[in-house]
């Protein structure tokens, strides 16, 4: 099963419990116990430090902006680009 199918199955089964608050509390407690177990098992990933050459500009996700004398136009163009590309996530 994919994650989406599992998620749908969980919510489908929870819908059978919606009329009984006691069963919903039991289901919530079980889910919280699983989450707590996972949180305890996950180890923190160490952060690697590296030096950045500040003389080179950072890339902006395949964005090719218009070079205009007015920087506000470039900012608006970038905002439109990212809204168009990632708007469904905002």
PDB file of N, CA and C in Angstrom:
ATOM      1  N   UNK A   1       0.832  -1.188   0.000  1.00  0.00           N
ATOM      2  CA  UNK A   1       0.000   0.000   0.000  1.00  0.00           C
ATOM      3  C   UNK A   1       0.873   1.247   0.000  1.00  0.00           C
ATOM      4  N   UNK A   2       0.420   2.240  -0.711  1.00  0.00           N
ATOM      5  CA  UNK A   2       1.142   3.507  -0.703  1.00  0.00           C
ATOM      6  C   UNK A   2       0.738   4.311   0.531  1.00  0.00           C
ATOM      7  N   UNK A   3       1.467   5.370   0.779  1.00  0.00           N
ATOM      8  CA  UNK A   3       1.163   6.211   1.940  1.00  0.00           C
ATOM      9  C   UNK A   3      -0.228   6.825   1.808  1.00  0.00           C
ATOM     10  N   UNK A   4      -0.605   7.212   0.602  1.00  0.00           N
ATOM     11  CA  UNK A   4      -1.932   7.801   0.397  1.00  0.00           C
ATOM     12  C   UNK A   4      -3.024   6.767   0.659  1.00  0.00           C
ATOM     13  N   UNK A   5      -2.806   5.535   0.230  1.00  0.00           N
ATOM     14  CA  UNK A   5      -3.796   4.489   0.459  1.00  0.00           C
ATOM     15  C   UNK A   5      -3.917   4.174   1.953  1.00  0.00           C
ATOM     16  N   UNK A   6      -2.781   4.134   2.634  1.00  0.00           N
ATOM     17  CA  UNK A   6      -2.805   3.894   4.084  1.00  0.00           C
ATOM     18  C   UNK A   6      -3.533   5.015   4.818  1.00  0.00           C
ATOM     19  N   UNK A   7      -3.255   6.248   4.407  1.00  0.00           N
ATOM     20  CA  UNK A   7      -3.907   7.404   5.013  1.00  0.00           C
ATOM     21  C   UNK A   7      -5.420   7.319   4.814  1.00  0.00           C
ATOM     22  N   UNK A   8      -5.838   6.978   3.595  1.00  0.00           N
ATOM     23  CA  UNK A   8      -7.270   6.845   3.310  1.00  0.00           C
ATOM     24  C   UNK A   8      -7.886   5.730   4.137  1.00  0.00           C
ATOM     25  N   UNK A   9      -7.179   4.625   4.289  1.00  0.00           N
ATOM     26  CA  UNK A   9      -7.682   3.492   5.071  1.00  0.00           C
ATOM     27  C   UNK A   9      -7.831   3.873   6.548  1.00  0.00           C
ATOM     28  N   UNK A  10      -6.867   4.613   7.078  1.00  0.00           N
ATOM     29  CA  UNK A  10      -6.948   5.056   8.476  1.00  0.00           C
ATOM     30  C   UNK A  10      -8.173   5.934   8.683  1.00  0.00           C
ATOM     31  N   UNK A  11      -8.361   6.925   7.808  1.00  0.00           N
ATOM     32  CA  UNK A  11      -9.503   7.821   7.962  1.00  0.00           C
ATOM     33  C   UNK A  11     -10.827   7.100   7.720  1.00  0.00           C
ATOM     34  N   UNK A  12     -10.824   6.138   6.811  1.00  0.00           N
ATOM     35  CA  UNK A  12     -12.028   5.349   6.569  1.00  0.00           C
ATOM     36  C   UNK A  12     -12.413   4.589   7.830  1.00  0.00           C
ATOM     37  N   UNK A  13     -11.439   3.975   8.481  1.00  0.00           N
ATOM     38  CA  UNK A  13     -11.717   3.233   9.714  1.00  0.00           C
ATOM     39  C   UNK A  13     -12.097   4.158  10.867  1.00  0.00           C
ATOM     40  N   UNK A  14     -11.493   5.346  10.912  1.00  0.00           N
ATOM     41  CA  UNK A  14     -11.856   6.297  11.969  1.00  0.00           C
ATOM     42  C   UNK A  14     -13.291   6.784  11.806  1.00  0.00           C
ATOM     43  N   UNK A  15     -13.783   6.822  10.581  1.00  0.00           N
ATOM     44  CA  UNK A  15     -15.154   7.290  10.366  1.00  0.00           C
ATOM     45  C   UNK A  15     -16.170   6.364  11.033  1.00  0.00           C
ATOM     46  N   UNK A  16     -15.828   5.093  11.205  1.00  0.00           N
ATOM     47  CA  UNK A  16     -16.720   4.171  11.903  1.00  0.00           C
ATOM     48  C   UNK A  16     -16.793   4.475  13.402  1.00  0.00           C
ATOM     49  N   UNK A  17     -15.780   5.148  13.911  1.00  0.00           N
ATOM     50  CA  UNK A  17     -15.714   5.435  15.344  1.00  0.00           C
ATOM     51  C   UNK A  17     -16.258   6.810  15.710  1.00  0.00           C
ATOM     52  N   UNK A  18     -16.653   7.586  14.715  1.00  0.00           N
ATOM     53  CA  UNK A  18     -16.978   8.987  14.972  1.00  0.00           C
ATOM     54  C   UNK A  18     -18.175   9.192  15.901  1.00  0.00           C
ATOM     55  N   UNK A  19     -19.015   8.191  16.059  1.00  0.00           N
ATOM     56  CA  UNK A  19     -20.175   8.364  16.922  1.00  0.00           C
ATOM     57  C   UNK A  19     -19.896   7.968  18.379  1.00  0.00           C
ATOM     58  N   UNK A  20     -18.693   7.470  18.648  1.00  0.00           N
ATOM     59  CA  UNK A  20     -18.371   7.041  20.010  1.00  0.00           C
ATOM     60  C   UNK A  20     -17.078   7.727  20.454  1.00  0.00           C
ATOM     61  N   UNK A  21     -17.227   8.664  21.370  1.00  0.00           N
ATOM     62  CA  UNK A  21     -16.081   9.463  21.820  1.00  0.00           C
ATOM     63  C   UNK A  21     -15.024   8.618  22.525  1.00  0.00           C
ATOM     64  N   UNK A  22     -15.453   7.598  23.244  1.00  0.00           N
ATOM     65  CA  UNK A  22     -14.511   6.737  23.962  1.00  0.00           C
ATOM     66  C   UNK A  22     -13.580   6.012  22.987  1.00  0.00           C
ATOM     67  N   UNK A  23     -14.148   5.478  21.912  1.00  0.00           N
ATOM     68  CA  UNK A  23     -13.319   4.794  20.912  1.00  0.00           C
ATOM     69  C   UNK A  23     -12.371   5.769  20.214  1.00  0.00           C
ATOM     70  N   UNK A  24     -12.839   6.981  19.972  1.00  0.00           N
ATOM     71  CA  UNK A  24     -11.963   7.984  19.351  1.00  0.00           C
ATOM     72  C   UNK A  24     -10.794   8.323  20.268  1.00  0.00           C
ATOM     73  N   UNK A  25     -11.044   8.432  21.565  1.00  0.00           N
ATOM     74  CA  UNK A  25      -9.956   8.690  22.522  1.00  0.00           C
ATOM     75  C   UNK A  25      -8.952   7.541  22.527  1.00  0.00           C
ATOM     76  N   UNK A  26      -9.449   6.308  22.444  1.00  0.00           N
ATOM     77  CA  UNK A  26      -8.552   5.154  22.403  1.00  0.00           C
ATOM     78  C   UNK A  26      -7.693   5.168  21.137  1.00  0.00           C
ATOM     79  N   UNK A  27      -8.314   5.507  20.010  1.00  0.00           N
ATOM     80  CA  UNK A  27      -7.572   5.576  18.749  1.00  0.00           C
ATOM     81  C   UNK A  27      -6.520   6.681  18.808  1.00  0.00           C
ATOM     82  N   UNK A  28      -6.886   7.825  19.364  1.00  0.00           N
ATOM     83  CA  UNK A  28      -5.944   8.935  19.493  1.00  0.00           C
ATOM     84  C   UNK A  28      -4.777   8.560  20.399  1.00  0.00           C
ATOM     85  N   UNK A  29      -5.066   7.891  21.501  1.00  0.00           N
ATOM     86  CA  UNK A  29      -4.002   7.462  22.414  1.00  0.00           C
ATOM     87  C   UNK A  29      -3.049   6.481  21.722  1.00  0.00           C
ATOM     88  N   UNK A  30      -3.603   5.579  20.917  1.00  0.00           N
ATOM     89  CA  UNK A  30      -2.768   4.611  20.190  1.00  0.00           C
ATOM     90  C   UNK A  30      -1.875   5.323  19.178  1.00  0.00           C
ATOM     91  N   UNK A  31      -2.430   6.290  18.471  1.00  0.00           N
ATOM     92  CA  UNK A  31      -1.641   7.036  17.480  1.00  0.00           C
ATOM     93  C   UNK A  31      -0.550   7.843  18.179  1.00  0.00           C
ATOM     94  N   UNK A  32      -0.891   8.474  19.305  1.00  0.00           N
ATOM     95  CA  UNK A  32       0.109   9.243  20.049  1.00  0.00           C
ATOM     96  C   UNK A  32       1.243   8.346  20.539  1.00  0.00           C
ATOM     97  N   UNK A  33       0.913   7.131  20.957  1.00  0.00           N
ATOM     98  CA  UNK A  33       1.947   6.195  21.424  1.00  0.00           C
ATOM     99  C   UNK A  33       2.886   5.819  20.279  1.00  0.00           C
ATOM    100  N   UNK A  34       2.330   5.625  19.093  1.00  0.00           N
ATOM    101  CA  UNK A  34       3.164   5.289  17.932  1.00  0.00           C
ATOM    102  C   UNK A  34       4.063   6.458  17.573  1.00  0.00           C
ATOM    103  N   UNK A  35       3.515   7.668  17.595  1.00  0.00           N
ATOM    104  CA  UNK A  35       4.306   8.862  17.273  1.00  0.00           C
ATOM    105  C   UNK A  35       5.423   9.042  18.288  1.00  0.00           C
ATOM    106  N   UNK A  36       5.115   8.848  19.571  1.00  0.00           N
ATOM    107  CA  UNK A  36       6.134   8.989  20.615  1.00  0.00           C
ATOM    108  C   UNK A  36       7.251   7.965  20.428  1.00  0.00           C
ATOM    109  N   UNK A  37       6.873   6.743  20.074  1.00  0.00           N
ATOM    110  CA  UNK A  37       7.865   5.691  19.838  1.00  0.00           C
ATOM    111  C   UNK A  37       8.780   6.061  18.668  1.00  0.00           C
ATOM    112  N   UNK A  38       8.186   6.626  17.610  1.00  0.00           N
ATOM    113  CA  UNK A  38       8.990   7.014  16.447  1.00  0.00           C
ATOM    114  C   UNK A  38       9.916   8.175  16.798  1.00  0.00           C
ATOM    115  N   UNK A  39       9.404   9.174  17.521  1.00  0.00           N
ATOM    116  CA  UNK A  39      10.223  10.320  17.906  1.00  0.00           C
ATOM    117  C   UNK A  39      11.419   9.888  18.740  1.00  0.00           C
ATOM    118  N   UNK A  40      11.214   8.925  19.615  1.00  0.00           N
ATOM    119  CA  UNK A  40      12.303   8.450  20.466  1.00  0.00           C
ATOM    120  C   UNK A  40      13.336   7.652  19.686  1.00  0.00           C
ATOM    121  N   UNK A  41      12.902   7.020  18.596  1.00  0.00           N
ATOM    122  CA  UNK A  41      13.832   6.197  17.825  1.00  0.00           C
ATOM    123  C   UNK A  41      14.626   6.999  16.804  1.00  0.00           C
ATOM    124  N   UNK A  42      14.142   8.183  16.443  1.00  0.00           N
ATOM    125  CA  UNK A  42      14.828   9.009  15.451  1.00  0.00           C
ATOM    126  C   UNK A  42      15.988   9.729  16.119  1.00  0.00           C
ATOM    127  N   UNK A  43      17.157   9.574  15.533  1.00  0.00           N
ATOM    128  CA  UNK A  43      18.329  10.250  16.077  1.00  0.00           C
ATOM    129  C   UNK A  43      18.558  11.536  15.293  1.00  0.00           C
ATOM    130  N   UNK A  44      19.042  12.543  15.983  1.00  0.00           N
ATOM    131  CA  UNK A  44      19.322  13.817  15.339  1.00  0.00           C
ATOM    132  C   UNK A  44      20.497  13.668  14.386  1.00  0.00           C
ATOM    133  N   UNK A  45      20.336  14.221  13.195  1.00  0.00           N
ATOM    134  CA  UNK A  45      21.399  14.187  12.207  1.00  0.00           C
ATOM    135  C   UNK A  45      22.370  15.321  12.504  1.00  0.00           C
ATOM    136  N   UNK A  46      23.652  15.028  12.584  1.00  0.00           N
ATOM    137  CA  UNK A  46      24.605  16.106  12.850  1.00  0.00           C
ATOM    138  C   UNK A  46      24.661  17.092  11.686  1.00  0.00           C
ATOM    139  N   UNK A  47      24.828  18.337  12.028  1.00  0.00           N
ATOM    140  CA  UNK A  47      24.891  19.386  11.015  1.00  0.00           C
ATOM    141  C   UNK A  47      26.331  19.543  10.561  1.00  0.00           C
ATOM    142  N   UNK A  48      26.513  19.482   9.253  1.00  0.00           N
ATOM    143  CA  UNK A  48      27.851  19.678   8.710  1.00  0.00           C
ATOM    144  C   UNK A  48      28.028  21.151   8.359  1.00  0.00           C
ATOM    145  N   UNK A  49      29.115  21.706   8.802  1.00  0.00           N
ATOM    146  CA  UNK A  49      29.404  23.096   8.497  1.00  0.00           C
ATOM    147  C   UNK A  49      30.315  23.152   7.284  1.00  0.00           C
ATOM    148  N   UNK A  50      30.066  24.123   6.443  1.00  0.00           N
ATOM    149  CA  UNK A  50      30.910  24.313   5.274  1.00  0.00           C
ATOM    150  C   UNK A  50      31.013  25.797   4.987  1.00  0.00           C
ATOM    151  N   UNK A  51      32.059  26.143   4.291  1.00  0.00           N
ATOM    152  CA  UNK A  51      32.281  27.543   3.956  1.00  0.00           C
ATOM    153  C   UNK A  51      31.632  27.851   2.618  1.00  0.00           C
ATOM    154  N   UNK A  52      31.064  29.035   2.526  1.00  0.00           N
ATOM    155  CA  UNK A  52      30.386  29.465   1.314  1.00  0.00           C
ATOM    156  C   UNK A  52      31.161  30.626   0.710  1.00  0.00           C
ATOM    157  N   UNK A  53      31.350  30.542  -0.594  1.00  0.00           N
ATOM    158  CA  UNK A  53      31.982  31.651  -1.306  1.00  0.00           C
ATOM    159  C   UNK A  53      30.915  32.711  -1.538  1.00  0.00           C
ATOM    160  N   UNK A  54      30.972  33.809  -0.781  1.00  0.00           N
ATOM    161  CA  UNK A  54      29.942  34.841  -0.849  1.00  0.00           C
ATOM    162  C   UNK A  54      30.059  35.729  -2.077  1.00  0.00           C
ATOM    163  N   UNK A  55      31.116  35.557  -2.848  1.00  0.00           N
ATOM    164  CA  UNK A  55      31.267  36.384  -4.040  1.00  0.00           C
ATOM    165  C   UNK A  55      30.415  35.873  -5.195  1.00  0.00           C
ATOM    166  N   UNK A  56      29.944  34.627  -5.111  1.00  0.00           N
ATOM    167  CA  UNK A  56      29.122  34.038  -6.163  1.00  0.00           C
ATOM    168  C   UNK A  56      27.665  34.049  -5.703  1.00  0.00           C
ATOM    169  N   UNK A  57      26.746  34.588  -6.527  1.00  0.00           N
ATOM    170  CA  UNK A  57      25.337  34.596  -6.116  1.00  0.00           C
ATOM    171  C   UNK A  57      24.752  33.188  -6.104  1.00  0.00           C
ATOM    172  N   UNK A  58      23.795  32.971  -5.232  1.00  0.00           N
ATOM    173  CA  UNK A  58      23.134  31.681  -5.141  1.00  0.00           C
ATOM    174  C   UNK A  58      22.133  31.510  -6.287  1.00  0.00           C
ATOM    175  N   UNK A  59      21.985  30.301  -6.834  1.00  0.00           N
ATOM    176  CA  UNK A  59      20.997  30.083  -7.894  1.00  0.00           C
ATOM    177  C   UNK A  59      19.574  30.166  -7.331  1.00  0.00           C
ATOM    178  N   UNK A  60      18.615  30.502  -8.170  1.00  0.00           N
ATOM    179  CA  UNK A  60      17.226  30.612  -7.719  1.00  0.00           C
ATOM    180  C   UNK A  60      16.336  29.671  -8.508  1.00  0.00           C
ATOM    181  N   UNK A  61      16.520  28.372  -8.310  1.00  0.00           N
ATOM    182  CA  UNK A  61      15.613  27.351  -8.816  1.00  0.00           C
ATOM    183  C   UNK A  61      15.228  27.551 -10.282  1.00  0.00           C
ATOM    184  N   UNK A  62      16.189  27.547 -11.140  1.00  0.00           N
ATOM    185  CA  UNK A  62      15.987  27.634 -12.583  1.00  0.00           C
ATOM    186  C   UNK A  62      15.297  28.922 -13.008  1.00  0.00           C
ATOM    187  N   UNK A  63      15.303  29.934 -12.151  1.00  0.00           N
ATOM    188  CA  UNK A  63      14.639  31.188 -12.501  1.00  0.00           C
ATOM    189  C   UNK A  63      15.527  32.023 -13.395  1.00  0.00           C
ATOM    190  N   UNK A  64      14.981  32.450 -14.497  1.00  0.00           N
ATOM    191  CA  UNK A  64      15.693  33.368 -15.380  1.00  0.00           C
ATOM    192  C   UNK A  64      14.883  34.651 -15.381  1.00  0.00           C
ATOM    193  N   UNK A  65      15.342  35.628 -14.649  1.00  0.00           N
ATOM    194  CA  UNK A  65      14.601  36.877 -14.505  1.00  0.00           C
ATOM    195  C   UNK A  65      14.969  37.866 -15.588  1.00  0.00           C
ATOM    196  N   UNK A  66      14.226  38.913 -15.606  1.00  0.00           N
ATOM    197  CA  UNK A  66      14.532  39.983 -16.543  1.00  0.00           C
ATOM    198  C   UNK A  66      15.456  40.953 -15.827  1.00  0.00           C
ATOM    199  N   UNK A  67      16.495  41.340 -16.495  1.00  0.00           N
ATOM    200  CA  UNK A  67      17.439  42.288 -15.895  1.00  0.00           C
ATOM    201  C   UNK A  67      16.921  43.683 -16.198  1.00  0.00           C
ATOM    202  N   UNK A  68      16.307  44.272 -15.224  1.00  0.00           N
ATOM    203  CA  UNK A  68      15.747  45.604 -15.417  1.00  0.00           C
ATOM    204  C   UNK A  68      16.462  46.589 -14.506  1.00  0.00           C
ATOM    205  N   UNK A  69      16.412  47.857 -14.848  1.00  0.00           N
ATOM    206  CA  UNK A  69      17.044  48.850 -13.986  1.00  0.00           C
ATOM    207  C   UNK A  69      16.301  49.024 -12.666  1.00  0.00           C
ATOM    208  N   UNK A  70      15.060  48.562 -12.617  1.00  0.00           N
ATOM    209  CA  UNK A  70      14.266  48.689 -11.395  1.00  0.00           C
ATOM    210  C   UNK A  70      14.244  47.341 -10.670  1.00  0.00           C
ATOM    211  N   UNK A  71      14.895  47.210  -9.513  1.00  0.00           N
ATOM    212  CA  UNK A  71      14.947  45.935  -8.794  1.00  0.00           C
ATOM    213  C   UNK A  71      13.568  45.438  -8.345  1.00  0.00           C
ATOM    214  N   UNK A  72      12.621  46.353  -8.162  1.00  0.00           N
ATOM    215  CA  UNK A  72      11.280  45.939  -7.754  1.00  0.00           C
ATOM    216  C   UNK A  72      10.615  45.087  -8.832  1.00  0.00           C
ATOM    217  N   UNK A  73      10.921  45.365 -10.108  1.00  0.00           N
ATOM    218  CA  UNK A  73      10.368  44.555 -11.198  1.00  0.00           C
ATOM    219  C   UNK A  73      10.895  43.126 -11.124  1.00  0.00           C
ATOM    220  N   UNK A  74      12.178  42.982 -10.806  1.00  0.00           N
ATOM    221  CA  UNK A  74      12.750  41.645 -10.675  1.00  0.00           C
ATOM    222  C   UNK A  74      12.106  40.889  -9.519  1.00  0.00           C
ATOM    223  N   UNK A  75      11.860  41.580  -8.412  1.00  0.00           N
ATOM    224  CA  UNK A  75      11.234  40.945  -7.253  1.00  0.00           C
ATOM    225  C   UNK A  75       9.828  40.488  -7.608  1.00  0.00           C
ATOM    226  N   UNK A  76       9.073  41.321  -8.316  1.00  0.00           N
ATOM    227  CA  UNK A  76       7.719  40.944  -8.727  1.00  0.00           C
ATOM    228  C   UNK A  76       7.750  39.771  -9.696  1.00  0.00           C
ATOM    229  N   UNK A  77       8.724  39.759 -10.595  1.00  0.00           N
ATOM    230  CA  UNK A  77       8.839  38.664 -11.553  1.00  0.00           C
ATOM    231  C   UNK A  77       9.152  37.356 -10.837  1.00  0.00           C
ATOM    232  N   UNK A  78      10.035  37.404  -9.849  1.00  0.00           N
ATOM    233  CA  UNK A  78      10.348  36.201  -9.072  1.00  0.00           C
ATOM    234  C   UNK A  78       9.128  35.710  -8.306  1.00  0.00           C
ATOM    235  N   UNK A  79       8.382  36.635  -7.697  1.00  0.00           N
ATOM    236  CA  UNK A  79       7.187  36.245  -6.945  1.00  0.00           C
ATOM    237  C   UNK A  79       6.177  35.560  -7.857  1.00  0.00           C
ATOM    238  N   UNK A  80       5.972  36.105  -9.044  1.00  0.00           N
ATOM    239  CA  UNK A  80       5.041  35.507  -9.999  1.00  0.00           C
ATOM    240  C   UNK A  80       5.518  34.125 -10.420  1.00  0.00           C
ATOM    241  N   UNK A  81       6.819  33.992 -10.642  1.00  0.00           N
ATOM    242  CA  UNK A  81       7.377  32.701 -11.049  1.00  0.00           C
ATOM    243  C   UNK A  81       7.137  31.649  -9.979  1.00  0.00           C
ATOM    244  N   UNK A  82       7.448  31.984  -8.723  1.00  0.00           N
ATOM    245  CA  UNK A  82       7.298  31.012  -7.654  1.00  0.00           C
ATOM    246  C   UNK A  82       5.828  30.729  -7.344  1.00  0.00           C
ATOM    247  N   UNK A  83       4.950  31.725  -7.491  1.00  0.00           N
ATOM    248  CA  UNK A  83       3.516  31.486  -7.307  1.00  0.00           C
ATOM    249  C   UNK A  83       3.017  30.517  -8.374  1.00  0.00           C
ATOM    250  N   UNK A  84       3.490  30.720  -9.598  1.00  0.00           N
ATOM    251  CA  UNK A  84       3.071  29.864 -10.701  1.00  0.00           C
ATOM    252  C   UNK A  84       3.578  28.434 -10.503  1.00  0.00           C
ATOM    253  N   UNK A  85       4.833  28.305 -10.066  1.00  0.00           N
ATOM    254  CA  UNK A  85       5.429  26.990  -9.936  1.00  0.00           C
ATOM    255  C   UNK A  85       5.006  26.273  -8.662  1.00  0.00           C
ATOM    256  N   UNK A  86       4.915  27.013  -7.537  1.00  0.00           N
ATOM    257  CA  UNK A  86       4.650  26.386  -6.246  1.00  0.00           C
ATOM    258  C   UNK A  86       3.358  26.882  -5.605  1.00  0.00           C
ATOM    259  N   UNK A  87       2.495  27.516  -6.363  1.00  0.00           N
ATOM    260  CA  UNK A  87       1.264  28.101  -5.820  1.00  0.00           C
ATOM    261  C   UNK A  87       0.374  27.117  -5.104  1.00  0.00           C
ATOM    262  N   UNK A  88       0.324  25.888  -5.574  1.00  0.00           N
ATOM    263  CA  UNK A  88      -0.572  24.913  -4.946  1.00  0.00           C
ATOM    264  C   UNK A  88      -0.093  24.511  -3.553  1.00  0.00           C
ATOM    265  N   UNK A  89       1.169  24.795  -3.217  1.00  0.00           N
ATOM    266  CA  UNK A  89       1.701  24.461  -1.911  1.00  0.00           C
ATOM    267  C   UNK A  89       1.581  25.608  -0.929  1.00  0.00           C
ATOM    268  N   UNK A  90       1.246  26.796  -1.403  1.00  0.00           N
ATOM    269  CA  UNK A  90       1.174  27.973  -0.527  1.00  0.00           C
ATOM    270  C   UNK A  90      -0.150  28.077   0.165  1.00  0.00           C
TER     271      UNK A  90
END
